[in-house]
CSV table of C-alpha atoms in Angstrom, one decimal:
chain,number,residue,atom,x,y,z
A,1,MET,CA,0.0,0.0,0.0
A,2,CYS,CA,1.3,3.4,-0.9
A,3,ILE,CA,-0.3,6.6,0.3
A,4,ASP,CA,-0.2,10.0,-1.4
A,5,TYR,CA,1.8,12.1,1.1
A,6,ARG,CA,2.6,15.1,-1.2
A,7,GLU,CA,0.9,17.6,1.1
A,8,LEU,CA,2.6,16.2,4.2
A,9,ASN,CA,6.0,16.3,2.3
A,10,LYS,CA,5.6,20.0,1.5
A,11,LEU,CA,5.5,20.7,5.3
A,12,THR,CA,8.3,18.3,6.3
A,13,ILE,CA,11.7,19.6,7.2
A,14,LYS,CA,14.0,17.8,4.6
A,15,ASN,CA,16.6,15.4,5.8
A,16,ARG,CA,19.7,16.3,3.8
A,17,TYR,CA,21.5,13.0,4.4
A,18,PRO,CA,23.3,12.3,1.0
A,19,LEU,CA,22.0,9.4,-1.1
A,20,PRO,CA,24.8,7.6,-3.0
A,21,HIS,CA,24.8,7.7,-6.8
A,22,ILE,CA,24.7,4.3,-8.4
A,23,ASP,CA,28.1,4.9,-10.2
A,24,ASP,CA,29.7,5.7,-6.8
A,25,LEU,CA,28.4,2.3,-5.5
A,26,PHE,CA,30.0,0.5,-8.4
A,27,ASP,CA,33.3,2.4,-7.9
A,28,GLN,CA,33.5,1.0,-4.3
A,29,LEU,CA,33.6,-2.5,-5.8
A,30,GLN,CA,36.9,-2.0,-7.6
A,31,GLY,CA,39.5,-4.6,-6.8
A,32,ALA,CA,36.9,-7.0,-5.2
A,33,THR,CA,37.0,-10.7,-6.1
A,34,TYR,CA,34.3,-12.1,-3.8
A,35,PHE,CA,30.9,-10.5,-3.2
A,36,SER,CA,28.2,-10.8,-0.5
A,37,LYS,CA,24.7,-9.4,-0.6
A,38,ILE,CA,22.1,-9.0,2.1
A,39,ASP,CA,18.5,-7.8,1.5
A,40,LEU,CA,16.4,-6.7,4.4
A,41,ARG,CA,12.9,-8.2,4.6
A,42,SER,CA,10.5,-5.3,4.1
A,43,GLY,CA,13.2,-2.9,5.0
A,44,TYR,CA,11.1,0.2,5.5
A,45,HIS,CA,8.6,-1.7,7.7
A,46,GLN,CA,11.3,-2.6,10.2
A,47,LEU,CA,11.8,1.0,11.2
A,48,ARG,CA,9.4,2.4,13.8
A,49,VAL,CA,7.9,5.9,13.3
A,50,HIS,CA,8.4,8.3,16.2
A,51,GLU,CA,5.4,8.3,18.5
A,52,ASP,CA,4.8,12.0,18.0
A,53,ASP,CA,4.7,11.5,14.2
A,54,VAL,CA,2.4,8.5,14.0
A,55,PRO,CA,-0.8,10.7,13.7
A,56,LYS,CA,0.8,12.5,10.7
A,57,THR,CA,0.8,9.2,8.7
A,58,ALA,CA,-3.0,8.7,9.1
A,59,PHE,CA,-5.0,7.8,6.0
A,60,ARG,CA,-8.6,6.9,5.4
A,61,THR,CA,-10.1,3.8,3.6
A,62,ARG,CA,-13.6,2.4,3.3
A,63,TYR,CA,-12.8,0.1,6.2
A,64,GLY,CA,-11.8,2.9,8.5
A,65,ASP,CA,-9.0,5.3,9.5
A,66,TYR,CA,-5.5,3.9,10.0
A,67,GLU,CA,-2.0,5.1,11.1
A,68,PHE,CA,1.4,3.7,10.2
A,69,LEU,CA,3.5,2.5,13.2
A,70,VAL,CA,6.4,1.7,10.9
A,71,MET,CA,7.9,3.8,8.1
A,72,PRO,CA,5.7,3.7,5.0
A,73,PHE,CA,6.5,4.3,1.4
A,74,GLY,CA,5.9,7.9,0.0
A,75,LEU,CA,7.5,9.9,2.8
A,76,ILE,CA,10.1,12.3,1.5
A,77,ASN,CA,12.6,11.5,4.3
A,78,ALA,CA,12.2,7.8,4.1
A,79,PRO,CA,15.2,7.1,1.7
A,80,ALA,CA,17.6,9.3,3.7
A,81,VAL,CA,16.6,7.7,7.0
A,82,PHE,CA,17.0,4.2,5.6
A,83,MET,CA,20.4,5.0,4.0
A,84,ASP,CA,21.6,6.5,7.3
A,85,LEU,CA,20.6,3.3,9.0
A,86,MET,CA,22.6,1.3,6.5
A,87,ASN,CA,25.7,3.3,6.9
A,88,ARG,CA,25.6,3.4,10.7
A,89,HIS,CA,24.5,-0.1,11.5
A,90,PHE,CA,26.2,-2.3,8.8
A,91,LYS,CA,29.9,-1.9,9.7
A,92,LEU,CA,29.7,-5.2,11.6
A,93,ILE,CA,26.9,-6.6,9.6
A,94,LEU,CA,26.0,-9.9,11.3
A,95,GLU,CA,26.5,-8.8,14.9
A,96,LEU,CA,24.4,-5.7,14.5
A,97,LEU,CA,21.6,-7.5,12.7
A,98,ALA,CA,21.1,-9.5,15.8
A,99,ARG,CA,21.5,-6.5,18.2
A,100,GLU,CA,19.1,-4.3,16.3
A,101,LYS,CA,16.7,-7.2,15.6
A,102,LEU,CA,16.7,-6.6,11.9
A,103,TYR,CA,15.7,-9.7,10.0
A,104,ALA,CA,17.1,-10.5,6.5
A,105,LYS,CA,15.4,-12.4,3.8
A,106,PHE,CA,17.6,-15.5,3.4
A,107,SER,CA,16.4,-16.2,-0.2
A,108,LYS,CA,17.8,-12.8,-1.2
A,109,CYS,CA,21.1,-13.0,0.7
A,110,GLU,CA,24.2,-14.3,-1.0
A,111,PHE,CA,27.7,-14.8,0.5
A,112,TRP,CA,31.2,-15.4,-0.9
A,113,LEU,CA,30.3,-15.3,-4.5
A,114,ARG,CA,32.4,-14.7,-7.6
A,115,GLU,CA,29.5,-13.0,-9.3
A,116,VAL,CA,26.5,-11.2,-7.8
A,117,GLN,CA,23.4,-9.4,-9.1
A,118,PHE,CA,23.4,-5.8,-7.9
A,119,LEU,CA,21.0,-3.0,-8.7
A,120,GLY,CA,20.0,-4.5,-12.1
A,121,HIS,CA,23.6,-5.4,-13.0
A,122,VAL,CA,25.8,-8.4,-12.7
A,123,VAL,CA,29.2,-7.6,-11.0
A,124,ASN,CA,32.3,-9.8,-11.0
A,125,GLN,CA,36.0,-9.3,-10.9
A,126,ASN,CA,36.0,-8.6,-14.7
A,127,GLY,CA,33.6,-5.7,-14.5
A,128,ILE,CA,29.9,-4.8,-14.8
A,129,GLN,CA,27.3,-6.0,-17.3
A,130,VAL,CA,23.6,-5.8,-17.7
A,131,ASP,CA,21.5,-8.3,-15.7
A,132,PRO,CA,20.4,-11.1,-18.1
A,133,SER,CA,17.0,-11.1,-16.6
A,134,LYS,CA,16.6,-7.4,-17.6
A,135,ILE,CA,17.7,-8.4,-21.2
A,136,LYS,CA,14.8,-10.8,-21.4
A,137,VAL,CA,12.5,-7.9,-20.5
A,138,VAL,CA,14.1,-5.7,-23.2
A,139,GLU,CA,13.6,-8.4,-25.8
A,140,GLN,CA,9.8,-8.4,-25.1
A,141,TRP,CA,9.5,-4.7,-25.3
A,142,GLU,CA,6.5,-3.6,-27.4
A,143,THR,CA,6.5,-0.5,-29.6
A,144,PRO,CA,5.6,2.6,-27.4
A,145,ARG,CA,2.2,4.2,-28.1
A,146,THR,CA,2.5,7.3,-25.9
A,147,PRO,CA,5.3,9.6,-24.7
A,148,THR,CA,4.9,8.2,-21.2
A,149,GLU,CA,5.7,4.7,-22.4
A,150,ILE,CA,8.9,6.1,-24.0
A,151,ARG,CA,10.0,7.5,-20.7
A,152,GLN,CA,9.2,4.3,-18.8
A,153,GLY,CA,11.8,2.2,-20.7
A,154,LEU,CA,14.9,0.8,-19.1
A,155,ALA,CA,17.2,2.2,-21.8
A,156,GLY,CA,18.1,5.4,-19.9
A,157,TYR,CA,19.1,3.4,-16.8
A,158,TYR,CA,21.7,1.4,-18.9
A,159,ARG,CA,22.9,4.3,-21.0
A,160,ARG,CA,26.5,4.0,-19.7
A,161,PHE,CA,26.7,0.7,-21.6
A,162,ILE,CA,25.6,2.2,-25.0
A,163,LYS,CA,27.9,4.3,-27.1
A,164,ASN,CA,26.3,7.4,-28.6
A,165,PHE,CA,23.1,6.7,-26.7
A,166,SER,CA,21.7,10.2,-27.0
A,167,LYS,CA,22.3,10.2,-30.8
A,168,ILE,CA,20.4,6.9,-31.2
A,169,ALA,CA,17.6,7.9,-29.0
A,170,LEU,CA,17.1,11.4,-30.5
A,171,ALA,CA,14.2,10.3,-32.7
A,172,LEU,CA,12.4,8.9,-29.7
A,173,THR,CA,13.1,11.7,-27.2
A,174,THR,CA,11.8,14.2,-29.7
A,175,LEU,CA,8.3,12.6,-29.4
A,176,THR,CA,8.3,13.3,-25.6
A,177,GLN,CA,8.6,17.1,-26.0
A,178,LYS,CA,5.7,19.4,-25.4
A,179,ASN,CA,3.6,20.4,-28.4
A,180,GLN,CA,5.2,17.6,-30.4
A,181,PRO,CA,2.7,15.4,-32.2
A,182,PHE,CA,3.2,11.7,-31.5
A,183,ILE,CA,3.9,10.2,-34.9
A,184,TRP,CA,5.7,6.9,-34.9
A,185,GLY,CA,7.4,6.5,-38.2
A,186,SER,CA,10.2,4.3,-39.7
A,187,GLN,CA,12.9,6.5,-38.2
A,188,GLN,CA,11.5,6.0,-34.7
A,189,GLU,CA,11.1,2.3,-35.2
A,190,GLU,CA,14.7,1.9,-36.5
A,191,ALA,CA,16.0,3.8,-33.4
A,192,PHE,CA,13.8,1.7,-31.1
A,193,GLN,CA,15.0,-1.6,-32.6
A,194,LEU,CA,18.7,-0.4,-32.5
A,195,LEU,CA,18.4,0.4,-28.8
A,196,LYS,CA,17.0,-3.0,-28.1
A,197,HIS,CA,19.8,-4.7,-30.0
A,198,LYS,CA,22.5,-2.7,-28.3
A,199,LEU,CA,21.0,-3.4,-24.8
A,200,CYS,CA,20.7,-7.1,-25.5
A,201,ASN,CA,24.4,-7.1,-26.7
A,202,ALA,CA,25.8,-4.6,-24.2
A,203,PRO,CA,29.5,-4.9,-23.5
A,204,ILE,CA,31.2,-5.7,-20.1
A,205,LEU,CA,32.5,-2.4,-18.6
A,206,ALA,CA,35.6,-2.6,-16.4
A,207,LEU,CA,35.7,-1.3,-12.9
A,208,PRO,CA,38.4,1.4,-12.4
A,209,GLU,CA,41.7,0.3,-11.0
A,210,GLY,CA,43.2,3.1,-8.9
A,211,THR,CA,43.2,6.7,-9.9
A,212,ASP,CA,45.7,6.8,-12.7
A,213,ASN,CA,46.0,6.2,-16.5
A,214,PHE,CA,42.5,7.6,-17.4
A,215,THR,CA,41.9,8.4,-21.1
A,216,VAL,CA,38.9,10.3,-22.4
A,217,TYR,CA,37.7,10.3,-26.1
A,218,CYS,CA,35.4,13.2,-26.9
A,219,ASP,CA,33.3,14.0,-30.0
A,220,ALA,CA,30.6,16.3,-30.9
A,221,SER,CA,28.1,16.7,-33.7
A,222,ARG,CA,25.0,18.7,-34.5
A,223,GLN,CA,22.9,16.0,-32.8
A,224,GLY,CA,24.7,15.7,-29.4
A,225,LEU,CA,27.9,15.3,-27.4
A,226,GLY,CA,29.5,11.9,-26.7
A,227,CYS,CA,32.5,10.7,-24.8
A,228,VAL,CA,34.2,7.4,-23.6
A,229,LEU,CA,36.2,6.9,-20.4
A,230,MET,CA,38.9,4.3,-20.6
A,231,GLN,CA,41.7,3.0,-18.4
A,232,LYS,CA,44.5,0.8,-19.6
A,233,ASP,CA,42.6,0.2,-22.9
A,234,LYS,CA,39.5,-1.0,-21.1
A,235,VAL,CA,36.2,0.9,-21.3
A,236,ILE,CA,34.9,2.2,-18.0
A,237,ALA,CA,31.8,4.0,-19.2
A,238,TYR,CA,30.1,5.7,-22.1
A,239,ALA,CA,28.3,9.1,-21.8
A,240,SER,CA,26.3,11.2,-24.2
A,241,ARG,CA,23.6,13.8,-24.2
A,242,GLN,CA,21.6,15.7,-26.8
A,243,LEU,CA,22.2,19.3,-27.6
A,244,LYS,CA,20.1,22.0,-25.9
A,245,VAL,CA,18.2,24.5,-28.0
A,246,HIS,CA,20.8,27.3,-27.6
A,247,GLU,CA,23.7,24.9,-28.2
A,248,LYS,CA,22.6,24.2,-31.7
A,249,ASN,CA,23.8,27.7,-32.6
A,250,TYR,CA,27.4,27.0,-31.4
A,251,THR,CA,30.3,26.8,-33.8
A,252,THR,CA,32.1,23.5,-34.4
A,253,HIS,CA,35.0,24.7,-32.2
A,254,ASP,CA,32.7,25.4,-29.2
A,255,LEU,CA,30.8,22.1,-29.6
A,256,GLU,CA,34.0,20.1,-29.5
A,257,LEU,CA,35.2,22.1,-26.5
A,258,GLY,CA,31.7,21.6,-24.9
A,259,ALA,CA,32.2,17.8,-25.3
A,260,VAL,CA,35.4,18.0,-23.3
A,261,VAL,CA,33.8,20.1,-20.6
A,262,PHE,CA,30.8,17.6,-20.5
A,263,ALA,CA,33.2,14.7,-19.9
A,264,LEU,CA,35.2,16.5,-17.2
A,265,LYS,CA,32.0,17.4,-15.3
A,266,ILE,CA,30.3,14.0,-15.5
A,267,TRP,CA,33.4,12.1,-14.6
A,268,ARG,CA,34.9,14.6,-12.1
A,269,HIS,CA,35.2,12.0,-9.4
A,270,TYR,CA,37.5,10.0,-11.7
A,271,LEU,CA,39.5,12.8,-13.3
A,272,TYR,CA,39.9,15.5,-10.6
A,273,ARG,CA,43.4,15.6,-9.1
A,274,THR,CA,44.8,13.0,-11.4
A,275,LYS,CA,46.7,13.1,-14.7
A,276,CYS,CA,44.5,12.3,-17.7
A,277,ILE,CA,44.7,12.5,-21.5
A,278,ILE,CA,41.8,13.8,-23.6
A,279,TYR,CA,41.6,12.9,-27.3
A,280,THR,CA,39.6,15.0,-29.7
A,281,ASP,CA,39.3,15.1,-33.5
A,282,HIS,CA,39.3,19.0,-33.5
A,283,LYS,CA,42.9,20.0,-33.9
A,284,SER,CA,42.7,23.6,-32.6
A,285,LEU,CA,41.6,22.4,-29.1
A,286,GLN,CA,45.3,21.4,-28.5
A,287,HIS,CA,46.1,25.1,-28.1
A,288,ILE,CA,42.9,26.3,-26.3
A,289,LEU,CA,44.8,27.0,-23.0
A,290,ASP,CA,47.3,29.2,-24.8
A,291,GLN,CA,44.8,31.3,-26.8
A,292,LYS,CA,44.1,34.9,-25.6
A,293,MET,CA,41.2,35.9,-27.8
A,294,LEU,CA,38.3,34.0,-26.2
A,295,ASN,CA,34.7,34.8,-25.8
A,296,MET,CA,33.0,34.7,-22.4
A,297,ARG,CA,31.7,31.1,-22.8
A,298,GLN,CA,35.2,29.9,-23.8
A,299,ARG,CA,36.8,31.7,-20.8
A,300,ARG,CA,34.4,30.0,-18.4
A,301,TRP,CA,35.3,26.6,-19.9
A,302,VAL,CA,39.0,27.3,-19.9
A,303,GLU,CA,38.8,28.3,-16.2
A,304,LEU,CA,37.2,24.9,-15.6
A,305,LEU,CA,39.9,23.1,-17.6
A,306,ASN,CA,42.6,24.8,-15.4
A,307,ASP,CA,41.2,22.9,-12.4
A,308,TYR,CA,42.2,19.6,-14.0
A,309,ASP,CA,45.6,18.1,-14.8
A,310,CYS,CA,44.6,17.1,-18.3
A,311,GLU,CA,46.4,17.1,-21.7
A,312,ILE,CA,44.3,17.6,-24.8
A,313,CYS,CA,45.6,15.6,-27.8
A,314,TYR,CA,44.5,15.5,-31.4
A,315,GLN,CA,43.4,12.2,-32.9
A,316,GLN,CA,42.5,12.1,-36.6
A,317,GLY,CA,38.8,11.4,-37.2
A,318,LYS,CA,39.6,8.4,-39.3
A,319,ALA,CA,41.7,6.8,-36.5
A,320,ASN,CA,38.8,4.9,-35.0
A,321,VAL,CA,37.7,3.6,-38.4
A,322,ILE,CA,41.3,2.4,-39.1
A,323,LYS,CA,41.5,0.7,-35.7
A,324,GLU,CA,38.3,-1.3,-36.2
A,325,ALA,CA,39.5,-2.3,-39.7
A,326,GLN,CA,42.8,-3.5,-38.3
A,327,GLN,CA,41.1,-5.6,-35.7
A,328,GLN,CA,38.7,-7.2,-38.2
A,329,ALA,CA,41.5,-7.8,-40.7
A,330,LEU,CA,43.5,-9.8,-38.2
A,331,GLN,CA,40.6,-12.2,-37.5
A,332,THR,CA,41.2,-15.7,-38.8
A,333,THR,CA,38.1,-15.6,-41.0
A,334,ASN,CA,39.5,-12.6,-42.9
A,335,TYR,CA,43.1,-13.8,-43.5
A,336,THR,CA,42.5,-14.8,-47.1
A,337,ALA,CA,41.2,-11.4,-48.0
A,338,GLU,CA,44.1,-9.7,-46.2
A,339,GLU,CA,46.9,-12.0,-47.3
A,340,LEU,CA,49.2,-11.1,-44.4
A,341,ARG,CA,52.2,-13.1,-45.4
A,342,GLY,CA,53.9,-12.6,-42.1
A,343,LEU,CA,53.0,-8.9,-42.0
A,344,ASP,CA,51.4,-9.3,-38.5
A,345,LYS,CA,54.8,-10.0,-37.0
A,346,LYS,CA,56.2,-6.7,-38.2
A,347,LEU,CA,53.4,-4.6,-36.8
A,348,GLU,CA,53.8,-2.7,-33.6
A,349,VAL,CA,50.9,-1.7,-31.4
A,350,LYS,CA,51.3,1.8,-29.8
A,351,THR,CA,49.5,3.6,-26.9
A,352,ASP,CA,46.7,4.9,-29.1
A,353,GLY,CA,45.7,1.3,-29.9
A,354,LEU,CA,46.7,1.5,-33.6
A,355,MET,CA,49.1,-0.9,-35.4
A,356,TYR,CA,52.1,0.7,-36.9
A,357,PHE,CA,54.6,-0.4,-39.6
A,358,LYS,CA,57.9,1.5,-39.1
A,359,SER,CA,56.2,4.5,-37.4
A,360,ARG,CA,53.4,4.7,-40.0
A,361,ILE,CA,49.8,3.5,-39.5
A,362,TRP,CA,49.1,0.3,-41.3
A,363,VAL,CA,45.9,0.5,-43.4
A,364,PRO,CA,44.4,-2.9,-44.0
A,365,LEU,CA,42.8,-4.1,-47.2
A,366,PHE,CA,39.7,-5.2,-45.2
A,367,GLY,CA,36.7,-2.9,-45.7
A,368,ASN,CA,37.0,0.4,-47.7
A,369,THR,CA,39.4,2.2,-45.4
A,370,ARG,CA,42.0,2.8,-48.1
A,371,THR,CA,39.4,4.3,-50.4
A,372,VAL,CA,38.2,6.6,-47.6
A,373,ILE,CA,41.8,7.9,-47.0
A,374,LEU,CA,42.4,8.4,-50.7
A,375,ASP,CA,39.1,10.2,-51.2
A,376,GLU,CA,40.0,12.5,-48.2
A,377,ALA,CA,43.5,13.3,-49.6
A,378,HIS,CA,42.4,13.8,-53.2
A,379,LYS,CA,38.9,15.2,-53.5
A,380,SER,CA,37.8,16.5,-50.1
A,381,ARG,CA,37.0,20.2,-49.7
A,382,TYR,CA,40.5,20.8,-48.4
A,383,SER,CA,42.2,19.1,-51.3
A,384,ILE,CA,42.9,20.4,-54.8
A,385,HIS,CA,43.2,17.1,-56.7
A,386,PRO,CA,47.0,16.6,-56.3
A,387,GLY,CA,48.9,14.4,-58.6
A,388,ALA,CA,50.0,10.9,-57.8
A,389,ASP,CA,53.6,11.9,-56.7
A,390,LYS,CA,52.5,14.8,-54.5
A,391,MET,CA,49.7,12.7,-53.0
A,392,TYR,CA,52.0,9.8,-52.2
A,393,LYS,CA,54.6,12.2,-50.6
A,394,TYR,CA,51.9,13.5,-48.3
A,395,LEU,CA,50.3,10.2,-47.3
A,396,LYS,CA,53.5,8.2,-46.8
A,397,ASP,CA,54.3,10.3,-43.7
A,398,PHE,CA,51.2,8.9,-41.9
A,399,TYR,CA,50.0,5.7,-43.6
A,400,TRP,CA,51.5,2.6,-45.1
A,401,TRP,CA,50.2,-0.5,-47.0
A,402,PRO,CA,51.7,-2.9,-49.5
A,403,GLY,CA,51.8,-1.4,-53.0
A,404,MET,CA,50.7,2.0,-51.7
A,405,LYS,CA,52.4,4.1,-54.4
A,406,LYS,CA,51.0,2.0,-57.2
A,407,HIS,CA,47.5,2.2,-55.8
A,408,ILE,CA,47.7,5.9,-55.5
A,409,ALA,CA,48.8,6.3,-59.1
A,410,GLU,CA,45.9,4.0,-60.3
A,411,TYR,CA,43.4,6.0,-58.1
A,412,VAL,CA,44.6,9.4,-59.6
A,413,GLY,CA,44.5,8.0,-63.1
A,414,ARG,CA,40.8,7.0,-62.7
A,415,CYS,CA,39.7,10.5,-61.4
A,416,LEU,CA,37.3,11.9,-63.9
A,417,THR,CA,37.7,15.5,-62.7
A,418,CYS,CA,41.5,15.3,-63.3
A,419,LEU,CA,41.0,13.8,-66.7
A,420,LYS,CA,38.6,16.5,-67.7
A,421,VAL,CA,40.3,19.6,-66.3
A,422,LYS,CA,44.0,19.1,-65.9
A,423,ALA,CA,46.2,20.0,-68.9
A,424,GLU,CA,48.2,17.4,-70.6
A,425,HIS,CA,52.0,17.5,-70.1
A,426,GLN,CA,53.1,15.7,-73.3
A,427,ARG,CA,53.9,16.7,-76.8
A,428,PRO,CA,50.7,17.6,-78.6
A,429,SER,CA,49.5,15.3,-81.4
A,430,GLY,CA,49.7,16.5,-85.0
A,431,LEU,CA,46.7,17.8,-86.9
A,432,LEU,CA,44.6,15.1,-88.6
A,433,GLN,CA,44.8,15.3,-92.4
A,434,GLN,CA,42.3,13.5,-94.4
A,435,PRO,CA,43.9,11.2,-96.9
A,436,GLU,CA,43.1,11.7,-100.6
A,437,ILE,CA,40.5,9.5,-102.0
A,438,PRO,CA,42.0,7.6,-104.9
A,439,MET,CA,40.4,8.0,-108.3
A,440,TRP,CA,39.3,4.8,-109.9
A,441,LYS,CA,40.0,4.5,-113.6
């Protein structure tokens, strides 16, 4: 039974005892190998209400008027009081359970386990993953019919497991806005099914080990901000959010800087007072701390950056694509397409996770990564259709693959724009002269 105590809560002096954030609870598990869990039987109902406050809990039913002698659900201070009890009385768990006459539900208590279910997650020494029982619920989700049903989903609770969550969910959250007609189209259905798929195949996130070696990858777009927290090449958490109305007018530079600030704020408990590296694909952010001509917004953000011991590094936008292609190319099922021929023994993995061949990034044959790089170097908005030699001279400083110079020459030779516009650098052909037609006798 749950009573509507909203009017009583308005008059109640608030208990400011801090409630822990779920991420903070997970952080306390770092380094643990064995886990135990105790669940109090009807926990709230084991706490007595003060005698002077019992009349305040009165409620009326068709069977008569009643008062709560134990703490009911719905009181504004109930969570804080219960959390205070947990922190004060559970230091010596088993002894104090007997002394305070608190009775645990044995079927929900687990001791000395390698793996335990905790707050909708499964925790073990390898990290955190989504509870399989919740995945079954996700698989049975039906298409939402109202904005309320969209808000009631479990997806937001597990957003730390989903990369670019806000970008994927944009089509759905738009329907929850005021004065927005609820029209469920193909775009919403595609986003809904993609979220279900990602939740059912969510990765295992590692628990942080100590307070060092944190790396943050940030990115921004016209749809939202996204970032990834990693430690020793292991993903700790994903975070993302959609752009606010006024942020849609920001320049690309401010959006990228806003993504960095967003990451520092949301993971402050990890990154404050420790050395960390932040990677971004916006090159000018490397020098943001040295710039003098800043607007007021940028000055506020730079002031926040100065509170952290962080180094902002530039990572090319294609780096993540290349990294995924490298990993897929080295899978045994793709060896025939790649034809390594002992190449994997000559590759060196560096701190950014990419494989290098003599200080140059190895670009595999798998996928269309080479074509993407050639397109970027030859016919992007910042290129002017360079020739084969000039293009090779530029790319060889960063990338390498077998037969690279030959491939570049063939690519440039097939460019229709170059064939139509560029002048020929060879001796011009002579004028065509029509041969005389012989006269038949």
